[in-house]
Each structure stands twice: as C-alpha cells, then as structure tokens.
CSV table of C-alpha atoms and ligand atoms in Angstrom, one decimal:
chain,number,residue,atom,x,y,z
A,2,UNK,CA,19.7,9.0,24.6
A,3,UNK,CA,17.5,11.9,22.7
A,4,UNK,CA,19.1,15.5,23.3
A,5,UNK,CA,16.6,16.5,25.8
A,6,UNK,CA,17.6,13.5,28.6
A,7,UNK,CA,21.5,14.1,27.6
A,8,UNK,CA,20.8,17.7,28.6
A,9,UNK,CA,18.9,16.9,31.5
A,10,UNK,CA,21.2,14.2,32.7
A,11,UNK,CA,24.3,16.9,32.5
A,12,UNK,CA,22.2,19.1,34.4
A,13,UNK,CA,21.5,16.7,37.1
A,14,UNK,CA,25.4,15.5,37.3
A,15,UNK,CA,26.2,18.9,38.0
A,16,UNK,CA,23.5,20.3,40.4
A,17,UNK,CA,24.0,19.7,44.0
A,18,UNK,CA,20.6,21.1,45.2
A,19,UNK,CA,17.1,21.2,43.4
A,20,UNK,CA,13.5,22.3,43.9
A,21,UNK,CA,11.1,20.3,42.6
A,22,UNK,CA,7.9,22.2,41.9
A,23,UNK,CA,4.1,21.2,41.3
A,24,UNK,CA,1.4,23.6,39.7
A,25,UNK,CA,-1.0,25.5,42.1
A,26,UNK,CA,-4.3,23.9,43.0
A,27,UNK,CA,-2.2,20.7,42.4
A,28,UNK,CA,-3.8,17.4,41.1
A,29,UNK,CA,-2.3,13.9,41.5
A,30,UNK,CA,-0.3,14.0,38.3
A,31,UNK,CA,1.4,17.3,39.5
A,32,UNK,CA,2.1,15.7,43.4
A,33,UNK,CA,3.2,12.3,42.2
A,34,UNK,CA,5.0,13.2,39.3
A,35,UNK,CA,7.0,15.9,41.8
A,36,UNK,CA,7.4,13.3,44.6
A,37,UNK,CA,8.5,10.4,42.5
A,38,UNK,CA,11.3,13.0,41.4
A,39,UNK,CA,12.0,14.2,44.5
A,40,UNK,CA,12.6,10.5,46.0
A,41,UNK,CA,14.7,10.0,42.4
A,42,UNK,CA,16.7,12.6,43.0
A,43,UNK,CA,17.6,12.4,46.8
A,44,UNK,CA,18.3,8.5,45.9
A,45,UNK,CA,20.7,10.1,43.5
A,46,UNK,CA,22.5,12.0,45.9
A,47,UNK,CA,21.0,15.6,45.4
A,48,UNK,CA,19.8,17.6,48.2
A,49,UNK,CA,16.5,18.0,47.3
A,50,UNK,CA,13.4,20.3,48.4
A,51,UNK,CA,9.7,19.8,47.0
A,52,UNK,CA,7.0,22.8,46.9
A,53,UNK,CA,3.5,23.2,46.3
A,54,UNK,CA,2.2,26.7,47.2
A,55,UNK,CA,-1.4,25.3,48.0
A,56,UNK,CA,0.1,22.0,49.7
A,57,UNK,CA,-1.1,18.4,49.1
A,58,UNK,CA,-4.9,17.6,48.6
A,59,UNK,CA,-5.6,15.2,51.5
A,60,UNK,CA,-6.2,12.5,49.1
A,61,UNK,CA,-2.6,12.3,48.1
A,62,UNK,CA,-1.2,12.6,51.6
A,63,UNK,CA,-0.5,9.2,52.0
A,64,UNK,CA,2.0,8.8,49.1
A,65,UNK,CA,5.4,8.7,50.0
A,66,UNK,CA,7.3,11.7,50.2
A,67,UNK,CA,4.0,13.9,50.5
A,68,UNK,CA,4.5,14.8,54.2
A,69,UNK,CA,8.1,16.4,53.2
A,70,UNK,CA,6.5,18.9,50.6
A,71,UNK,CA,6.8,22.6,51.6
A,72,UNK,CA,4.4,24.9,50.8
A,73,UNK,CA,6.8,28.0,52.2
A,74,UNK,CA,10.4,28.5,50.9
A,75,UNK,CA,12.8,29.8,53.1
A,76,UNK,CA,13.5,33.3,52.0
A,77,UNK,CA,16.6,33.7,50.1
A,78,UNK,CA,17.3,30.1,49.7
A,79,UNK,CA,18.8,29.5,46.1
A,80,UNK,CA,19.0,25.9,44.2
A,81,UNK,CA,21.1,24.7,41.8
A,82,UNK,CA,18.3,23.6,40.2
A,83,UNK,CA,14.6,24.0,39.6
A,84,UNK,CA,12.5,21.6,38.2
A,85,UNK,CA,9.0,22.2,37.6
A,86,UNK,CA,5.9,19.5,36.7
A,87,UNK,CA,3.0,19.3,34.9
A,88,UNK,CA,2.9,23.4,34.5
A,89,UNK,CA,2.3,24.7,31.2
A,90,UNK,CA,3.1,28.4,32.3
A,91,UNK,CA,5.2,29.7,34.6
A,92,UNK,CA,2.2,31.1,36.4
A,93,UNK,CA,1.0,27.8,37.0
A,94,UNK,CA,3.9,27.9,39.8
A,95,UNK,CA,2.3,30.6,41.8
A,96,UNK,CA,1.6,34.0,41.8
A,97,UNK,CA,4.2,35.1,43.8
A,98,UNK,CA,6.8,32.2,43.0
A,99,UNK,CA,9.8,33.9,41.1
A,100,UNK,CA,11.9,30.8,39.7
A,101,UNK,CA,14.4,33.1,38.1
A,102,UNK,CA,15.6,34.2,41.4
A,103,UNK,CA,15.4,30.6,42.7
A,104,UNK,CA,17.5,28.7,40.4
A,105,UNK,CA,19.9,28.8,37.8
A,106,UNK,CA,18.5,26.7,35.8
A,107,UNK,CA,14.9,25.9,35.2
A,108,UNK,CA,13.8,21.9,33.7
A,109,UNK,CA,10.1,21.9,32.7
A,110,UNK,CA,8.4,18.8,32.0
A,111,UNK,CA,4.8,18.5,31.0
A,112,UNK,CA,2.4,17.0,29.0
A,113,UNK,CA,0.1,20.1,27.9
A,114,UNK,CA,0.3,20.6,24.6
A,115,UNK,CA,-0.2,24.4,25.1
A,116,UNK,CA,3.3,24.8,27.0
A,117,UNK,CA,5.2,28.0,26.6
A,118,UNK,CA,8.2,26.3,26.9
A,119,UNK,CA,9.4,28.9,29.9
A,120,UNK,CA,12.3,26.4,30.9
A,121,UNK,CA,16.3,26.2,29.7
A,122,UNK,CA,15.5,22.6,29.6
A,123,UNK,CA,12.0,21.8,28.1
A,124,UNK,CA,10.9,18.1,28.3
A,125,UNK,CA,7.4,18.6,26.6
A,126,UNK,CA,5.9,15.5,25.1
A,127,UNK,CA,2.2,14.4,24.7
A,128,UNK,CA,1.7,11.9,27.2
A,129,UNK,CA,-0.9,10.8,29.1
A,130,UNK,CA,0.6,12.3,32.0
A,131,UNK,CA,3.6,14.3,33.3
A,132,UNK,CA,4.3,11.0,35.2
A,133,UNK,CA,4.6,9.1,31.8
A,134,UNK,CA,7.7,11.7,31.0
A,135,UNK,CA,9.1,11.6,34.4
A,136,UNK,CA,9.1,7.2,34.2
A,137,UNK,CA,10.6,7.7,30.6
A,138,UNK,CA,13.3,10.5,32.2
A,139,UNK,CA,14.1,7.8,35.1
A,140,UNK,CA,14.2,4.7,32.8
A,141,UNK,CA,16.6,6.6,30.3
A,142,UNK,CA,19.3,7.4,33.1
A,143,UNK,CA,18.8,3.4,33.7
A,144,UNK,CA,17.9,4.2,37.4
A,145,UNK,CA,15.8,1.8,39.1
A,146,UNK,CA,12.2,2.7,40.1
A,147,UNK,CA,11.5,1.5,43.4
A,148,UNK,CA,8.4,1.3,45.5
A,149,UNK,CA,8.2,4.6,46.7
A,150,UNK,CA,8.8,5.8,43.2
A,151,UNK,CA,6.4,3.5,41.3
A,152,UNK,CA,3.2,4.2,43.9
A,153,UNK,CA,3.6,8.0,43.4
A,154,UNK,CA,4.0,7.4,39.3
A,155,UNK,CA,1.3,5.1,39.3
A,156,UNK,CA,-1.5,7.3,41.5
A,157,UNK,CA,-0.4,10.1,38.8
A,158,UNK,CA,-0.7,8.1,36.1
A,159,UNK,CA,-4.4,6.9,37.2
A,160,UNK,CA,-5.4,10.3,38.1
A,161,UNK,CA,-4.5,12.0,34.8
A,162,UNK,CA,-6.0,8.9,32.7
A,163,UNK,CA,-9.4,8.7,34.9
A,164,UNK,CA,-8.1,4.9,35.6
A,165,UNK,CA,-7.3,4.5,32.1
A,166,UNK,CA,-10.9,5.5,30.9
A,167,UNK,CA,-9.6,8.8,28.9
A,168,UNK,CA,-8.3,8.6,25.3
A,169,UNK,CA,-4.7,9.4,26.2
A,170,UNK,CA,-4.6,6.3,27.7
A,171,UNK,CA,-2.1,4.1,25.0
A,172,UNK,CA,0.2,1.5,24.9
A,173,UNK,CA,2.8,3.1,26.6
A,174,UNK,CA,0.4,3.8,29.5
A,175,UNK,CA,-0.1,0.5,30.1
A,176,UNK,CA,3.5,-1.0,29.4
A,177,UNK,CA,4.1,1.8,32.2
A,178,UNK,CA,1.6,0.8,34.5
A,179,UNK,CA,2.8,-3.5,34.3
A,180,UNK,CA,6.4,-1.8,35.4
A,181,UNK,CA,5.2,0.2,38.3
A,182,UNK,CA,3.1,-3.4,39.2
A,183,UNK,CA,6.1,-5.4,39.0
A,184,UNK,CA,7.9,-2.5,41.2
A,185,UNK,CA,5.5,-3.3,44.1
A,186,UNK,CA,2.2,-1.5,43.4
A,187,UNK,CA,-0.8,-3.0,44.9
A,188,UNK,CA,-3.4,-1.5,42.4
A,189,UNK,CA,-6.2,-2.4,44.2
A,190,UNK,CA,-5.0,-0.7,47.3
A,191,UNK,CA,-4.1,2.7,45.5
A,192,UNK,CA,-7.5,2.9,43.7
A,193,UNK,CA,-9.5,2.4,46.4
A,194,UNK,CA,-8.1,5.3,48.2
A,195,UNK,CA,-8.3,7.2,45.0
A,196,UNK,CA,-11.5,6.4,43.7
A,197,UNK,CA,-13.4,4.9,46.4
A,198,UNK,CA,-13.0,6.7,49.2
A,199,UNK,CA,-15.2,9.7,49.6
A,200,UNK,CA,-15.5,12.3,52.8
A,201,UNK,CA,-19.0,12.7,54.2
A,202,UNK,CA,-18.7,16.6,52.9
A,203,UNK,CA,-17.5,15.2,49.7
A,204,UNK,CA,-20.6,13.4,48.6
A,205,UNK,CA,-22.8,16.1,50.4
A,206,UNK,CA,-21.2,18.9,48.5
A,207,UNK,CA,-22.0,16.6,45.2
A,208,UNK,CA,-25.4,16.4,45.9
A,209,UNK,CA,-25.7,20.3,46.6
A,210,UNK,CA,-24.0,21.1,43.5
A,211,UNK,CA,-25.8,18.6,41.2
A,212,UNK,CA,-29.2,20.3,42.5
A,213,UNK,CA,-27.7,23.2,40.3
A,214,UNK,CA,-27.3,21.3,37.2
A,215,UNK,CA,-28.7,22.9,34.1
A,216,UNK,CA,-28.4,21.3,30.3
A,217,UNK,CA,-29.6,22.8,27.3
A,218,UNK,CA,-32.6,21.8,25.3
A,219,UNK,CA,-30.6,19.4,23.3
A,220,UNK,CA,-28.7,18.2,25.9
A,221,UNK,CA,-25.3,18.8,24.7
A,222,UNK,CA,-24.2,21.4,27.0
A,223,UNK,CA,-24.4,20.9,30.6
A,224,UNK,CA,-23.6,23.0,33.9
A,225,UNK,CA,-23.4,23.3,37.2
A,226,UNK,CA,-22.4,26.2,39.6
A,227,UNK,CA,-21.1,25.9,43.3
A,228,UNK,CA,-21.2,28.7,45.5
A,229,UNK,CA,-19.1,30.0,48.3
A,230,UNK,CA,-22.4,29.4,50.5
A,231,UNK,CA,-23.0,25.5,49.0
A,232,UNK,CA,-19.0,25.0,50.0
A,233,UNK,CA,-19.2,26.8,53.4
A,234,UNK,CA,-22.7,25.0,54.4
A,235,UNK,CA,-20.9,21.7,53.8
A,236,UNK,CA,-17.6,22.5,54.9
A,237,UNK,CA,-16.4,21.6,51.9
A,238,UNK,CA,-12.7,21.8,50.2
A,239,UNK,CA,-11.9,22.3,46.4
A,240,UNK,CA,-10.5,18.6,46.3
A,241,UNK,CA,-13.9,17.1,47.6
A,242,UNK,CA,-15.4,18.8,43.8
A,243,UNK,CA,-13.1,16.3,42.1
A,244,UNK,CA,-14.7,14.0,39.8
A,245,UNK,CA,-18.1,16.3,39.8
A,246,UNK,CA,-17.5,17.7,36.5
A,247,UNK,CA,-16.8,13.9,35.0
A,248,UNK,CA,-20.2,13.1,36.2
A,249,UNK,CA,-21.7,16.0,34.4
A,250,UNK,CA,-20.0,14.9,31.0
A,251,UNK,CA,-21.2,11.3,31.5
A,252,UNK,CA,-24.9,12.6,31.0
A,253,UNK,CA,-25.9,11.0,27.8
A,254,UNK,CA,-25.7,13.2,25.3
A,255,UNK,CA,-23.5,15.9,26.8
A,256,UNK,CA,-20.5,17.0,25.3
A,257,UNK,CA,-19.3,20.1,26.8
A,258,UNK,CA,-19.8,20.2,30.7
A,259,UNK,CA,-19.0,23.2,32.7
A,260,UNK,CA,-18.2,23.9,36.6
A,261,UNK,CA,-18.4,27.1,37.8
A,262,UNK,CA,-16.8,27.7,41.1
A,263,UNK,CA,-16.9,30.6,43.0
A,264,UNK,CA,-13.4,31.1,45.0
A,265,UNK,CA,-13.4,34.3,47.1
A,266,UNK,CA,-13.8,37.0,44.6
A,267,UNK,CA,-12.9,34.9,41.4
A,268,UNK,CA,-14.7,32.2,39.7
A,269,UNK,CA,-12.9,29.0,38.6
A,270,UNK,CA,-14.5,27.8,35.2
A,271,UNK,CA,-13.4,24.1,34.3
A,272,UNK,CA,-14.5,22.4,30.9
A,273,UNK,CA,-14.5,18.7,30.0
A,274,UNK,CA,-15.6,17.8,26.4
A,275,UNK,CA,-16.6,13.9,25.6
A,276,UNK,CA,-15.4,13.7,22.0
A,277,UNK,CA,-15.9,16.4,20.0
A,278,UNK,CA,-15.1,19.5,21.5
A,279,UNK,CA,-11.3,21.3,22.1
A,280,UNK,CA,-12.2,23.1,25.4
A,281,UNK,CA,-8.7,24.4,25.7
A,282,UNK,CA,-9.4,26.2,22.7
A,283,UNK,CA,-12.4,27.8,24.5
A,284,UNK,CA,-10.4,28.2,28.0
A,285,UNK,CA,-7.9,29.9,26.0
A,286,UNK,CA,-10.1,32.5,24.6
A,287,UNK,CA,-10.7,33.9,28.0
A,288,UNK,CA,-7.0,33.7,29.1
A,289,UNK,CA,-6.9,29.9,30.6
A,290,UNK,CA,-5.7,26.7,29.0
A,291,UNK,CA,-5.5,22.9,29.3
A,292,UNK,CA,-5.8,19.6,27.5
A,293,UNK,CA,-8.5,19.2,24.6
A,294,UNK,CA,-10.8,17.1,26.6
A,295,UNK,CA,-10.1,19.1,30.2
A,296,UNK,CA,-9.5,22.6,30.4
A,297,UNK,CA,-9.9,25.7,33.1
A,298,UNK,CA,-9.7,29.2,33.7
A,299,UNK,CA,-10.1,31.5,36.8
A,300,UNK,CA,-12.4,34.9,36.1
A,301,UNK,CA,-12.2,37.7,38.1
A,302,UNK,CA,-16.1,38.6,38.2
A,303,UNK,CA,-19.5,38.0,39.4
A,304,UNK,CA,-20.6,34.4,38.9
A,305,UNK,CA,-23.7,35.3,37.0
A,306,UNK,CA,-21.4,37.5,34.6
A,307,UNK,CA,-19.3,34.7,34.1
A,308,UNK,CA,-21.9,32.3,33.8
A,309,UNK,CA,-23.5,34.3,31.2
A,310,UNK,CA,-20.5,35.2,28.8
A,311,UNK,CA,-18.6,31.6,28.9
A,312,UNK,CA,-21.9,29.8,28.3
A,313,UNK,CA,-22.4,32.3,25.1
A,314,UNK,CA,-18.8,31.6,23.8
A,315,UNK,CA,-19.2,27.7,24.2
A,316,UNK,CA,-22.6,28.0,22.0
A,317,UNK,CA,-20.9,30.1,19.8
A,318,UNK,CA,-18.1,27.8,19.6
A,319,UNK,CA,-20.2,24.5,19.1
A,320,UNK,CA,-21.5,26.3,16.1
A,321,UNK,CA,-18.1,27.0,14.7
A,322,UNK,CA,-17.5,23.4,13.8
A,323,UNK,CA,-14.1,24.0,12.7
A,324,UNK,CA,-12.8,24.0,16.5
A,325,UNK,CA,-14.3,20.6,16.7
A,326,UNK,CA,-11.4,17.8,17.0
B,503,MN,MN1,-1.1,16.0,34.2
C-alpha cells in the first residue's frame, strides 16, 4: 500500500465522524464518488454526512445514497474528517463553505491535473474520473464493493468518460467497469437512465440553444449562447444543458466548442476541445480551470462582453501552436 493510502487508512481509523463534499454545480463523477464514499464509510462504521451545496441533479437522484445528500449543514456541527471529491480548488466546494472550520483534517481526492493540493492528505492522480480513485482506495483498503457503491461508481465513471468515448478511457477504466458489473451493476439500465432519458424541456432548450450556434469560417471554433430568456421560456435548469457542448464539439472540423450561459449576473463559459487544444489553459487565463479537453470559468459581466473577450482569446490561443497538446 502506498503512502497516501496508508495516510488515508490511518485517518479513517481514528475518525468517528466524516463529511463528504462534492463540488458546486455537481456532475455525475462528483455525485457518484461522494455517494460511494458515504456508503463505504458508513459501512466501515463511521457516522457520515454528505453535502452538495447545489443538491443532486435530477438525473442522479435515483442513485443509492442520493436521497441522503444534504444541501445545508447544521450550524456549528464539526466533523473529525472532511473529504472533498472531484474539486480542483477549495473554492469549488462553495463560496461560503469553510472546510477548515468544519473539520480537523481534510482529505482531497481528485483527478484534475490543476488541483491545488489544499488538503492535509491529497490523493491526486490522473485517472479517468475521481470515481476511479475512490475505487482504487476501496480496493487498497480491501473492502468489498457492494451493488450500491458499484452503481454510484459506475455512473461516475461513464459520465466522466462520456460512456468510454473520451481519451481518458484506459485499460484501468475497463478493468474497473468489469469489477463493478461483477458487483451487480446492470449497465443497460444505468446507461439508459443517464444517456437515453431526456426531459421535454431539456430537448426544447437544446433546440433553442443550437439555434444560436455560430462557427468560424474555417469551422474550427463553434459556440452557442444560452440566455436567461431561453432558459425561462423553456422552464429549463442548468442540468438540462448537459451534453449540449459535446454536440457542438461533434461538428465536423470543430476543434474548440464553447458554450456561454447567462446565470443571474454571471456568464458561465464552458470549453471543450476535440484533440489538439488544451482548453484548461484558456480557462485558466480567465481564472477558471479544468481538464485538457473540458474546462470552464464563470465571469461576472455582460454576455456580449464575455463573448467578445473569450472568443478573441480563443482565436489568439489557437494561433499560438505551442499550447496545442
Ligand atoms: Mn471528474
């Protein structure tokens, strides 16, 4: 067992209470990894709470332990241990969230290459997903993965790999999937829930968003902008837009896809690249971050202004080939 696992093992053994935290605007990896850890630690005998400031997106609510996710913490409640999952920076846990006041020890489990190592114990490794790290940890501790844990890890794994389509998919990813299937995961039923179930408002908002699509003359950059009006008209939630940017990226010749979304007085900007551009570097220039092929940032300004400055930076960036990866 490596040093990190040993340190985590020791921390888990001496803790009685733990809080597991997902990042804001949670995705499948964050929710699945958090739920899996919550189940695992309570089976180990710890008193566990798990917390997501923005709750659990509708699509992941069927997962075991999703029903126990807290969106509010009791004031003054303290824990022996806090474990963050899939959050590259401590700010990703929520603006008002104060991890240092809540727990004596912070364990940071994440697969983002730009993780700031804010934990007392940092388990950061380049894997397909945080779920892959949680899986490695449970295996290293020689704990049995039951069906409830497996379903959470499986959904986390398929959402972060785009159902094994993205280039982060590796031999380890498939080995883990085999193990999860052996633990009782029914891949067809989970995949149908995640990829083949859409709300009507979700489909309508996709159509409206795609109507705003623009591309550069050479078709290498494409973007769409979703205004508050579009969201309100279709009674859509942010989770209804999941997959939209992937559709933009799928356009022939497109290397960089960008989605602008108006959210109150802020603009959320998401980036995806197909195979060359390191979009996390573009996001970083505006104070954001992410992965090489998927990154994002939130900017407080007008939609028109944000579009202009971001697109200018993207075009500049694409000309500077040294950033291509
Ligand atoms: Mn992830």
